[in-house]
PDB file of C-alpha atoms in Angstrom:
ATOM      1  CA  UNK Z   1     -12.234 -13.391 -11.035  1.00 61.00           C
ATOM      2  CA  UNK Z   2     -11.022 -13.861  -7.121  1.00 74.00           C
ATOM      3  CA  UNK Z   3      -9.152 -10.978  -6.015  1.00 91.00           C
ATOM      4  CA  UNK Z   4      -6.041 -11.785  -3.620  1.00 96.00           C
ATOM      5  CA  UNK Z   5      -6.907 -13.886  -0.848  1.00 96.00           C
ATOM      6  CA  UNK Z   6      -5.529 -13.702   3.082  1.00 97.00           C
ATOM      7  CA  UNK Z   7      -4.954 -16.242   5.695  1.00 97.00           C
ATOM      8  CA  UNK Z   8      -6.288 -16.131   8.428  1.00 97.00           C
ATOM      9  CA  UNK Z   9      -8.054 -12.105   8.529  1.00 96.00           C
ATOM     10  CA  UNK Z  10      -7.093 -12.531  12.555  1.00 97.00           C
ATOM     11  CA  UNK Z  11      -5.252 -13.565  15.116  1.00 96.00           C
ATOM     12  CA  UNK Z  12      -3.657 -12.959  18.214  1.00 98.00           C
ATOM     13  CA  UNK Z  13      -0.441 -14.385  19.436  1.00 97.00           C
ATOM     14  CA  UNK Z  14       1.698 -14.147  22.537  1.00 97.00           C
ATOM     15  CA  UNK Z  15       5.184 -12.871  22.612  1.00 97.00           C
ATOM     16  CA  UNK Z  16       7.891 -15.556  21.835  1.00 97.00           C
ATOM     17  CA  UNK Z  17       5.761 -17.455  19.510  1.00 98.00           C
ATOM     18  CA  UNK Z  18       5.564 -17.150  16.000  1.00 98.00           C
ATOM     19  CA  UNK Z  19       3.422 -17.225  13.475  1.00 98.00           C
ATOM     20  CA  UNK Z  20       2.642 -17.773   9.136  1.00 98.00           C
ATOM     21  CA  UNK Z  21       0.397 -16.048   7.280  1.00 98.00           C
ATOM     22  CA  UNK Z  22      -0.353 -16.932   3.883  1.00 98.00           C
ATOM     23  CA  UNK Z  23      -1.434 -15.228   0.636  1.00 98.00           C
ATOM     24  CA  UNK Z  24      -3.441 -16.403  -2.394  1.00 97.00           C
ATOM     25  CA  UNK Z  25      -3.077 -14.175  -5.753  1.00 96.00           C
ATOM     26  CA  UNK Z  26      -4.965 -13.332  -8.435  1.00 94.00           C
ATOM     27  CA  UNK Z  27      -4.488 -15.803 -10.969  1.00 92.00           C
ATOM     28  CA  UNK Z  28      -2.020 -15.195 -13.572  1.00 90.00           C
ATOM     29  CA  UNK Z  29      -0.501 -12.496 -11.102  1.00 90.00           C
ATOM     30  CA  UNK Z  30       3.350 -14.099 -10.765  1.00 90.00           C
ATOM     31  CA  UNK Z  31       4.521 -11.182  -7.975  1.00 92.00           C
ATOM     32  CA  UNK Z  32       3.605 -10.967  -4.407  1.00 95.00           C
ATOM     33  CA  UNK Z  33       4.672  -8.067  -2.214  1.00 95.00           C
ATOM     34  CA  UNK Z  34       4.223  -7.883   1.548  1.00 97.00           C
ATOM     35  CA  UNK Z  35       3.945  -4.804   3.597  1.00 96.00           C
ATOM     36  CA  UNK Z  36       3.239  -4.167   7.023  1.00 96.00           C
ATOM     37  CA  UNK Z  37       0.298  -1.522   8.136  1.00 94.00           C
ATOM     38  CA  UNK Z  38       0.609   0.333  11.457  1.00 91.00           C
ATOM     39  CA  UNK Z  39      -1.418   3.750  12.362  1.00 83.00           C
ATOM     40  CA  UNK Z  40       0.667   6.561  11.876  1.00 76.00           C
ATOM     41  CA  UNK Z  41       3.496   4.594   9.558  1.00 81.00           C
ATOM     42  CA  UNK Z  42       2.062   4.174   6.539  1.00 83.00           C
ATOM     43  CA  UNK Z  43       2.975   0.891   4.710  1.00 91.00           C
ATOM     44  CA  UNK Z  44       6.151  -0.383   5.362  1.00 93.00           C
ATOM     45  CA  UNK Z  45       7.759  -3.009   2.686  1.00 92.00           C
ATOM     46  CA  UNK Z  46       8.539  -6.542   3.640  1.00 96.00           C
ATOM     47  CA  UNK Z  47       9.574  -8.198   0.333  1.00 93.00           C
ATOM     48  CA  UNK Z  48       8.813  -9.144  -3.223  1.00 93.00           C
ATOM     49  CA  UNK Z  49       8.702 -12.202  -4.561  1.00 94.00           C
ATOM     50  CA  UNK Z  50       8.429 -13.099  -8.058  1.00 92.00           C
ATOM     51  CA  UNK Z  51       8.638 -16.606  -9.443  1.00 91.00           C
ATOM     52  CA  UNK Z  52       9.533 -18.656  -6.268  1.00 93.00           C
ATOM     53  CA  UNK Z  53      12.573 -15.943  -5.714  1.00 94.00           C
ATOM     54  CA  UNK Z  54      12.831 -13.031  -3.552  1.00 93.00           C
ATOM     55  CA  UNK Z  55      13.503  -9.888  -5.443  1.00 90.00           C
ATOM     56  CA  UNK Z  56      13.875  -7.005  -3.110  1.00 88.00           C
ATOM     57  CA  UNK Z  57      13.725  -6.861   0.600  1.00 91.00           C
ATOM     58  CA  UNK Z  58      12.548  -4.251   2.707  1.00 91.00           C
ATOM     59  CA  UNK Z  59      14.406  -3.294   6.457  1.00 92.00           C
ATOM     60  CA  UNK Z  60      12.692  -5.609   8.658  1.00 96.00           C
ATOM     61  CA  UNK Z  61      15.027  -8.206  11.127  1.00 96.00           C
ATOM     62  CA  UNK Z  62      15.377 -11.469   9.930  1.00 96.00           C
ATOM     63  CA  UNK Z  63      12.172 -12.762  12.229  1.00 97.00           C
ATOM     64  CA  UNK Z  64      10.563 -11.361   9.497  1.00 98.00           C
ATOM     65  CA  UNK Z  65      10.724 -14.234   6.307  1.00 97.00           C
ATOM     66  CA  UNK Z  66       8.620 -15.425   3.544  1.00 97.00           C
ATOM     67  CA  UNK Z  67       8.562 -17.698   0.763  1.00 97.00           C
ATOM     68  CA  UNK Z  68       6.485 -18.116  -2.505  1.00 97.00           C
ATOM     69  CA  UNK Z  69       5.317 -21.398  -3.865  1.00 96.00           C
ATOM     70  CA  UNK Z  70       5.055 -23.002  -8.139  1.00 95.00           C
ATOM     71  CA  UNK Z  71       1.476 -21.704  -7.877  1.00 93.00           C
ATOM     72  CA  UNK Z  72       2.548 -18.324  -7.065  1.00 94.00           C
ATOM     73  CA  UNK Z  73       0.632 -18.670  -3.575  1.00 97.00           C
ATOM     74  CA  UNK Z  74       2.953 -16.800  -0.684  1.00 98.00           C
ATOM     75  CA  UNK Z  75       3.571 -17.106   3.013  1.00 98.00           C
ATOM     76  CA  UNK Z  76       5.610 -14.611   5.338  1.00 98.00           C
ATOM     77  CA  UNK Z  77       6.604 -16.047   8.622  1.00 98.00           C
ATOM     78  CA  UNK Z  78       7.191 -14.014  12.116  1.00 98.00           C
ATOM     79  CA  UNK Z  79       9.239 -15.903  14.593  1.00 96.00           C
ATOM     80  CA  UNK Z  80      10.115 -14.550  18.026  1.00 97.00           C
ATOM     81  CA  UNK Z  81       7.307 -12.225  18.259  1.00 98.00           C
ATOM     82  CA  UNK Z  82       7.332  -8.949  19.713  1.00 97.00           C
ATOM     83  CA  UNK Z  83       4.845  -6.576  20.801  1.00 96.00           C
ATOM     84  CA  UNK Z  84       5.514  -3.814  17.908  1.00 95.00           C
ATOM     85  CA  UNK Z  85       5.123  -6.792  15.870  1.00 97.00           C
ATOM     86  CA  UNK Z  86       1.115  -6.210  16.384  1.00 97.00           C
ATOM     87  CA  UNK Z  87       0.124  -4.625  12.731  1.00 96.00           C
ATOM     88  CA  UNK Z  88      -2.035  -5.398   9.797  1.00 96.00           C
ATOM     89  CA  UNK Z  89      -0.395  -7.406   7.375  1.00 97.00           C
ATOM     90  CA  UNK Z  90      -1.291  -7.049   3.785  1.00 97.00           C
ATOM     91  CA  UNK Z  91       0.326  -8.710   0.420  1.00 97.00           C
ATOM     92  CA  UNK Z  92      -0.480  -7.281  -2.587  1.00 96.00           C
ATOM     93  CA  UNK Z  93      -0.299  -9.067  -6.312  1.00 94.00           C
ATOM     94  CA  UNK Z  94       0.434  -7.919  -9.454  1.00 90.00           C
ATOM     95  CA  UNK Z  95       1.164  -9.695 -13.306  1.00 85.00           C
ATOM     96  CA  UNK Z  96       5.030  -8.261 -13.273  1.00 77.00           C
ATOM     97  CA  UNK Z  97       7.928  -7.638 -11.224  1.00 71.00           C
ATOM     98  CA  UNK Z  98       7.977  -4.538  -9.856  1.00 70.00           C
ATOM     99  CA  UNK Z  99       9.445  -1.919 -12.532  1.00 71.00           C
ATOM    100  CA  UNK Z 100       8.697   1.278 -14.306  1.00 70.00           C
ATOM    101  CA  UNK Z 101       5.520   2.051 -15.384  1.00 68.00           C
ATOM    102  CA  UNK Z 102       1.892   2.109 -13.719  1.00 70.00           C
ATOM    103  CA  UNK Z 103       2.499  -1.672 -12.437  1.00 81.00           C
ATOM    104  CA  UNK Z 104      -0.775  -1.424 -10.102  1.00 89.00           C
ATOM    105  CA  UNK Z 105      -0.768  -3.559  -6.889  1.00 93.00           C
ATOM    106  CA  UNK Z 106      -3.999  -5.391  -6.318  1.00 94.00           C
ATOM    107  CA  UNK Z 107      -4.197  -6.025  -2.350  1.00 95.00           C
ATOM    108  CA  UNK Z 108      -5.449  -8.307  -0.355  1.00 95.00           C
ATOM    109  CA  UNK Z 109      -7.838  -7.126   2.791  1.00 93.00           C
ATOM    110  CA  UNK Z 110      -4.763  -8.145   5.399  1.00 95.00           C
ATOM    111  CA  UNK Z 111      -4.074 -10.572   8.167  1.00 97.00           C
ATOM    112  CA  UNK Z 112      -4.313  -8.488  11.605  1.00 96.00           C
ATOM    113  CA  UNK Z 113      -1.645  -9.875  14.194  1.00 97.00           C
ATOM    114  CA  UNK Z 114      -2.289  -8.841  17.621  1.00 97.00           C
ATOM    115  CA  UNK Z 115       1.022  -9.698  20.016  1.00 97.00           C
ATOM    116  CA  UNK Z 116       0.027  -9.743  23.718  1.00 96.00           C
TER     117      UNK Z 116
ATOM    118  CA  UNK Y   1      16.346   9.907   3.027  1.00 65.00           C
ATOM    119  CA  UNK Y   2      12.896   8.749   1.694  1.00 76.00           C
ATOM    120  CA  UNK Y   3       9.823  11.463   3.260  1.00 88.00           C
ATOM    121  CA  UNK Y   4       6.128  11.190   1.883  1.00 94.00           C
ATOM    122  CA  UNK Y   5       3.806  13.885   3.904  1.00 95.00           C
ATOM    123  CA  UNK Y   6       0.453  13.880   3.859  1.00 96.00           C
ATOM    124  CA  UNK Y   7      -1.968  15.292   6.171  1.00 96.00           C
ATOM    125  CA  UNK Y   8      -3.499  13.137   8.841  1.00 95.00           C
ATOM    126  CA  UNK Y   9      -6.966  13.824   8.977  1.00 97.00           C
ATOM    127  CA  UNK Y  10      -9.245  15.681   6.879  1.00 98.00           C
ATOM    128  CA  UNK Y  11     -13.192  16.604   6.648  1.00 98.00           C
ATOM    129  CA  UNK Y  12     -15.738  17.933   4.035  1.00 98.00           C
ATOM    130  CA  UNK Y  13     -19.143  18.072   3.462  1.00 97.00           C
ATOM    131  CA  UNK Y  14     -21.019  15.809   1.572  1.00 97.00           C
ATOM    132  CA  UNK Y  15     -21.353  17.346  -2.541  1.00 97.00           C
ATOM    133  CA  UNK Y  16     -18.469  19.337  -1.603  1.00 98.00           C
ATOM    134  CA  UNK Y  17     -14.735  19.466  -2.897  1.00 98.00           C
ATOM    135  CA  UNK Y  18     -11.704  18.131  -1.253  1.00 98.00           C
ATOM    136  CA  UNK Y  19      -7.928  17.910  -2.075  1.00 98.00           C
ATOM    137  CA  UNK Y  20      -6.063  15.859  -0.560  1.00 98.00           C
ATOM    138  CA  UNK Y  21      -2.017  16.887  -0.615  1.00 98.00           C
ATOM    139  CA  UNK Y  22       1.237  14.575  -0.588  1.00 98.00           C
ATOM    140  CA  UNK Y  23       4.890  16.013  -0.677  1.00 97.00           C
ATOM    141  CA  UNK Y  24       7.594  13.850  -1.493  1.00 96.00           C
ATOM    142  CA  UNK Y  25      11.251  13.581  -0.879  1.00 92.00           C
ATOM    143  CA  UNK Y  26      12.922  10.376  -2.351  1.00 86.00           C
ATOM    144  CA  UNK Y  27      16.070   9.409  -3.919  1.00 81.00           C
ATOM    145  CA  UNK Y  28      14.374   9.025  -7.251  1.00 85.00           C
ATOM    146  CA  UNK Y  29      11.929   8.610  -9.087  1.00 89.00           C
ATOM    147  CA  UNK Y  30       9.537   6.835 -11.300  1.00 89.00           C
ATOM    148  CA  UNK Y  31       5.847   7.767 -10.804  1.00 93.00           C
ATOM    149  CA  UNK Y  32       3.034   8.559  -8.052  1.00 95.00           C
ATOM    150  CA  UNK Y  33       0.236   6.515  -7.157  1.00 95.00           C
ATOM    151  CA  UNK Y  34      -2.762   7.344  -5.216  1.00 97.00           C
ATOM    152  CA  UNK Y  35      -4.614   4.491  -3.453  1.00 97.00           C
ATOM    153  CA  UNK Y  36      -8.054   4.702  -1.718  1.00 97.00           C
ATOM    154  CA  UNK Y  37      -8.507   2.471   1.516  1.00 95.00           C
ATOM    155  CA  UNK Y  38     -11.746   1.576   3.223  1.00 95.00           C
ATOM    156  CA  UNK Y  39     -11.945   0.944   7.068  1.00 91.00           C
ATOM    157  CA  UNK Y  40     -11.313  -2.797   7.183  1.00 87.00           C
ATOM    158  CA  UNK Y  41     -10.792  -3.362   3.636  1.00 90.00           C
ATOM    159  CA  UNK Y  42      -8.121  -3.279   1.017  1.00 91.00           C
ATOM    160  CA  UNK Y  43      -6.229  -0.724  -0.541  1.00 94.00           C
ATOM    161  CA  UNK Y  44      -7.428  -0.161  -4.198  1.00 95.00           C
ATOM    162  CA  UNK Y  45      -5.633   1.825  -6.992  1.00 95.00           C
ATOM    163  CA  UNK Y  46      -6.852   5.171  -8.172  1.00 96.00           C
ATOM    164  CA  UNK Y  47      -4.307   6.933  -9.997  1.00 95.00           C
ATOM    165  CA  UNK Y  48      -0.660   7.083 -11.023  1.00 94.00           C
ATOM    166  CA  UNK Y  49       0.999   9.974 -12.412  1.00 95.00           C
ATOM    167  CA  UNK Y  50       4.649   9.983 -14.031  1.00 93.00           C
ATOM    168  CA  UNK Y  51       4.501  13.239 -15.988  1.00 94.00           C
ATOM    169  CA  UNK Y  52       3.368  17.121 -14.820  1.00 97.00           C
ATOM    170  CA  UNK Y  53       0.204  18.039 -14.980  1.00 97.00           C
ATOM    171  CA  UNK Y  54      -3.677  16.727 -14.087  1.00 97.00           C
ATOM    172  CA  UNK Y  55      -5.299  13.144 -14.662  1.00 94.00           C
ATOM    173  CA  UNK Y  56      -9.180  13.355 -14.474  1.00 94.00           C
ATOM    174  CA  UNK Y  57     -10.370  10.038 -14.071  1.00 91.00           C
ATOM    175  CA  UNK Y  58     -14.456  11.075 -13.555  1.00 95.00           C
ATOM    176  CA  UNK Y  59     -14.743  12.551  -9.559  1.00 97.00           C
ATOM    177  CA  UNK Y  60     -11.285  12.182  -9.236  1.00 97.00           C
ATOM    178  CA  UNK Y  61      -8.127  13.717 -10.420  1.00 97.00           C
ATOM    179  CA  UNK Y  62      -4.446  14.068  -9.628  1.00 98.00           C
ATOM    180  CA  UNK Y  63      -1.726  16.535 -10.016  1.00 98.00           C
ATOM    181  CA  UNK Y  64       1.804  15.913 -10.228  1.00 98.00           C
ATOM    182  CA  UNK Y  65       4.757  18.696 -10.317  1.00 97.00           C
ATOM    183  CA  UNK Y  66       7.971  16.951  -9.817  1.00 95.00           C
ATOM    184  CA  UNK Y  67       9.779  20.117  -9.721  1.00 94.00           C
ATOM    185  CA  UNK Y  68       8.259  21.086  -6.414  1.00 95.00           C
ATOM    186  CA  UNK Y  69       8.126  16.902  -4.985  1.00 96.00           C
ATOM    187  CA  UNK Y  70       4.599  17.736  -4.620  1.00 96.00           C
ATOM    188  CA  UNK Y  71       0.816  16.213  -5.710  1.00 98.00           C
ATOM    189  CA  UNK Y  72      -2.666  16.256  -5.226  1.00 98.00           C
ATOM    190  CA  UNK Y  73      -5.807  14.435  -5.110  1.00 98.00           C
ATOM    191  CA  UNK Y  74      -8.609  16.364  -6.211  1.00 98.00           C
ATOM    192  CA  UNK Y  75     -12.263  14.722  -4.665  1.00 98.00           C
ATOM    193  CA  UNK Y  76     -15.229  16.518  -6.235  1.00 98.00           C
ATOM    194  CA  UNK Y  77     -19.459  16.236  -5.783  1.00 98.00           C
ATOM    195  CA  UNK Y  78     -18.167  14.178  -2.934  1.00 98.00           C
ATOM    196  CA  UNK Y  79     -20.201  11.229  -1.286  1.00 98.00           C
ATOM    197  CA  UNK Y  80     -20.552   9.456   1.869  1.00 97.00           C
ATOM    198  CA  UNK Y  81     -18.425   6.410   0.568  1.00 97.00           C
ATOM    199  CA  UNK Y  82     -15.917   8.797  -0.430  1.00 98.00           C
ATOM    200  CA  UNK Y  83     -15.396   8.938   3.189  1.00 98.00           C
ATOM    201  CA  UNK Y  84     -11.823   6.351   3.907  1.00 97.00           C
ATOM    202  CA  UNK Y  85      -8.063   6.750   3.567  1.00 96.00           C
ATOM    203  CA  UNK Y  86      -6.127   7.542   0.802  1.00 98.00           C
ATOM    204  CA  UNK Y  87      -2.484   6.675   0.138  1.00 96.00           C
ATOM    205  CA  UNK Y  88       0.068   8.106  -1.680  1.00 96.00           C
ATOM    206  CA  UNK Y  89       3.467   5.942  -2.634  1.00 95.00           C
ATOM    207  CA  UNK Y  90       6.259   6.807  -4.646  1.00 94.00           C
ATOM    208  CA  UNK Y  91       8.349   4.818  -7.012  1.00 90.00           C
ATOM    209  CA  UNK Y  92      11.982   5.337  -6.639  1.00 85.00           C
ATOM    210  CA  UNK Y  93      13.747   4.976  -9.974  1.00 79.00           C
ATOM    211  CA  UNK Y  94      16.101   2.481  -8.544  1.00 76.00           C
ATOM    212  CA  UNK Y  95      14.794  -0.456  -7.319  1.00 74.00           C
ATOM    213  CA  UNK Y  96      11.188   0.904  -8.211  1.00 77.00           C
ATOM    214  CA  UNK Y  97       9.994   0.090  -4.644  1.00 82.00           C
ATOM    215  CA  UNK Y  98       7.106   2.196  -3.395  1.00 88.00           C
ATOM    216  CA  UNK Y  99       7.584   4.395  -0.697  1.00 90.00           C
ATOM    217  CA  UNK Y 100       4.458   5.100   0.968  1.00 92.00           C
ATOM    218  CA  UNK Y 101       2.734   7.690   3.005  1.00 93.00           C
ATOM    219  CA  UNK Y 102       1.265   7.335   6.085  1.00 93.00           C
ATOM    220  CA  UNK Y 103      -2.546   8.182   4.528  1.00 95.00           C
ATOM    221  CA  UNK Y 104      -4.825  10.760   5.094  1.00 97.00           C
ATOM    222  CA  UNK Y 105      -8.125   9.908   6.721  1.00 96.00           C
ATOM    223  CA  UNK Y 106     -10.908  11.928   5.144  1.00 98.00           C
ATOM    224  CA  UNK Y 107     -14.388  12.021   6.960  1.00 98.00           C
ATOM    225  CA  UNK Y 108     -17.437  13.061   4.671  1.00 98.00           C
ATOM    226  CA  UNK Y 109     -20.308  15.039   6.825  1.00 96.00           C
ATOM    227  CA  UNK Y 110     -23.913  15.400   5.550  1.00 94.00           C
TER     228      UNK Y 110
END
């Protein structure tokens, strides 16, 4: 089956502008997660989303948004953008909310934003 | 606060062993996973430990003692495509979000 799918795998933006990425889960998978990659940080939570509805929300300004759709698809949204904003963006899909227990993230290969 | 250390940068020789070390501090807590990650690609799962003690899951294994906030990733007969980053994230026990490392690059010589 088609693992998690991200749009677009590049682009580069200026500062000021903003910009959407979207995410395409596994099917059946009902929870998207969002994290931001940076060399040297590790992954960094954005938020979870689990049937349409934000669950949990990481400490990012509120530039950073997202929003997940009936089919379970998911887009995050930058406005304003900065220059530490330049990072690779990955969501990640599993079947559950986020809860105890071995609930294993399936990612997708990431969106890399590059602010100039 | 939340702290996952892991060493930057690592090398071994190809057929060799390699383990791979992550310390924790967290408020909490609710299991360990280990993720592998490619240059370019995704992060995929390897292991996830809740409980002391060692999962062998064929090359690979992991160690957990939550006594000492402390686990390993055990690499053996290693290979070229061994060679890539690998994760480690926390659980907390409260919100069960993952708090990750930053990774630990491991470069495989012949």
């Amino acid at each position: 089956k088609a693992g998690v799918t991200q749009t677009p795998r590049y682009l580069i933006k200026t500062r000021g502008q903003q910009v959407t990425l979207s995410c395409s889960p596994i099917s059946g998978h009902r929870s998207v997660s969002w994290y931001q990659q940076t060399p040297g940080q590790g992954l960094q939570f954005l938020f979870e989303y689990f049937s349409e509805t934000q669950r949990n929300k990481g400490n990012f300004p509120g530039r950073f948004s997202g929003r997940q759709f009936s089919n379970s698809r998911s887009e995050m949204n930058v406005s304003t953008l900065e220059l530490g904003d330049s990072a690779l963006y990955l969501c990640a899909s599993s079947l559950e909310l986020g809860g105890p227990g071995a609930n294993v993230l399936t990612f997708g290969a990431g969106s890399r934003l590059t602010v100039l | 606060g939340q702290n996952i250390d892991q060493p930057t940068e690592m090398t071994a020789t190809e057929g060799a062993i390699v383990q791979i070390n992550c310390t924790y501090q967290t408020s909490g807590f609710n299991g360990l996973f280990w993720y592998q990650q490619h240059a370019g690609e995704a992060p995929t799962f390897l292991s996830y430990n809740v409980l002391d003690g060692l999962e062998e899951k064929g090359r690979f294994s992991s160690f957990l003692s939550r006594s000492k906030g402390y686990s390993y990733l055990l690499l053996k007969e290693l290979q070229m495509k061994d060679s890539a980053s690998y994760l480690c994230a926390v659980k907390r026990d409260s919100n069960y979000q993952l708090i990750w490392g930053a990774g630990t690059k491991l470069i495989i010589k012949p």
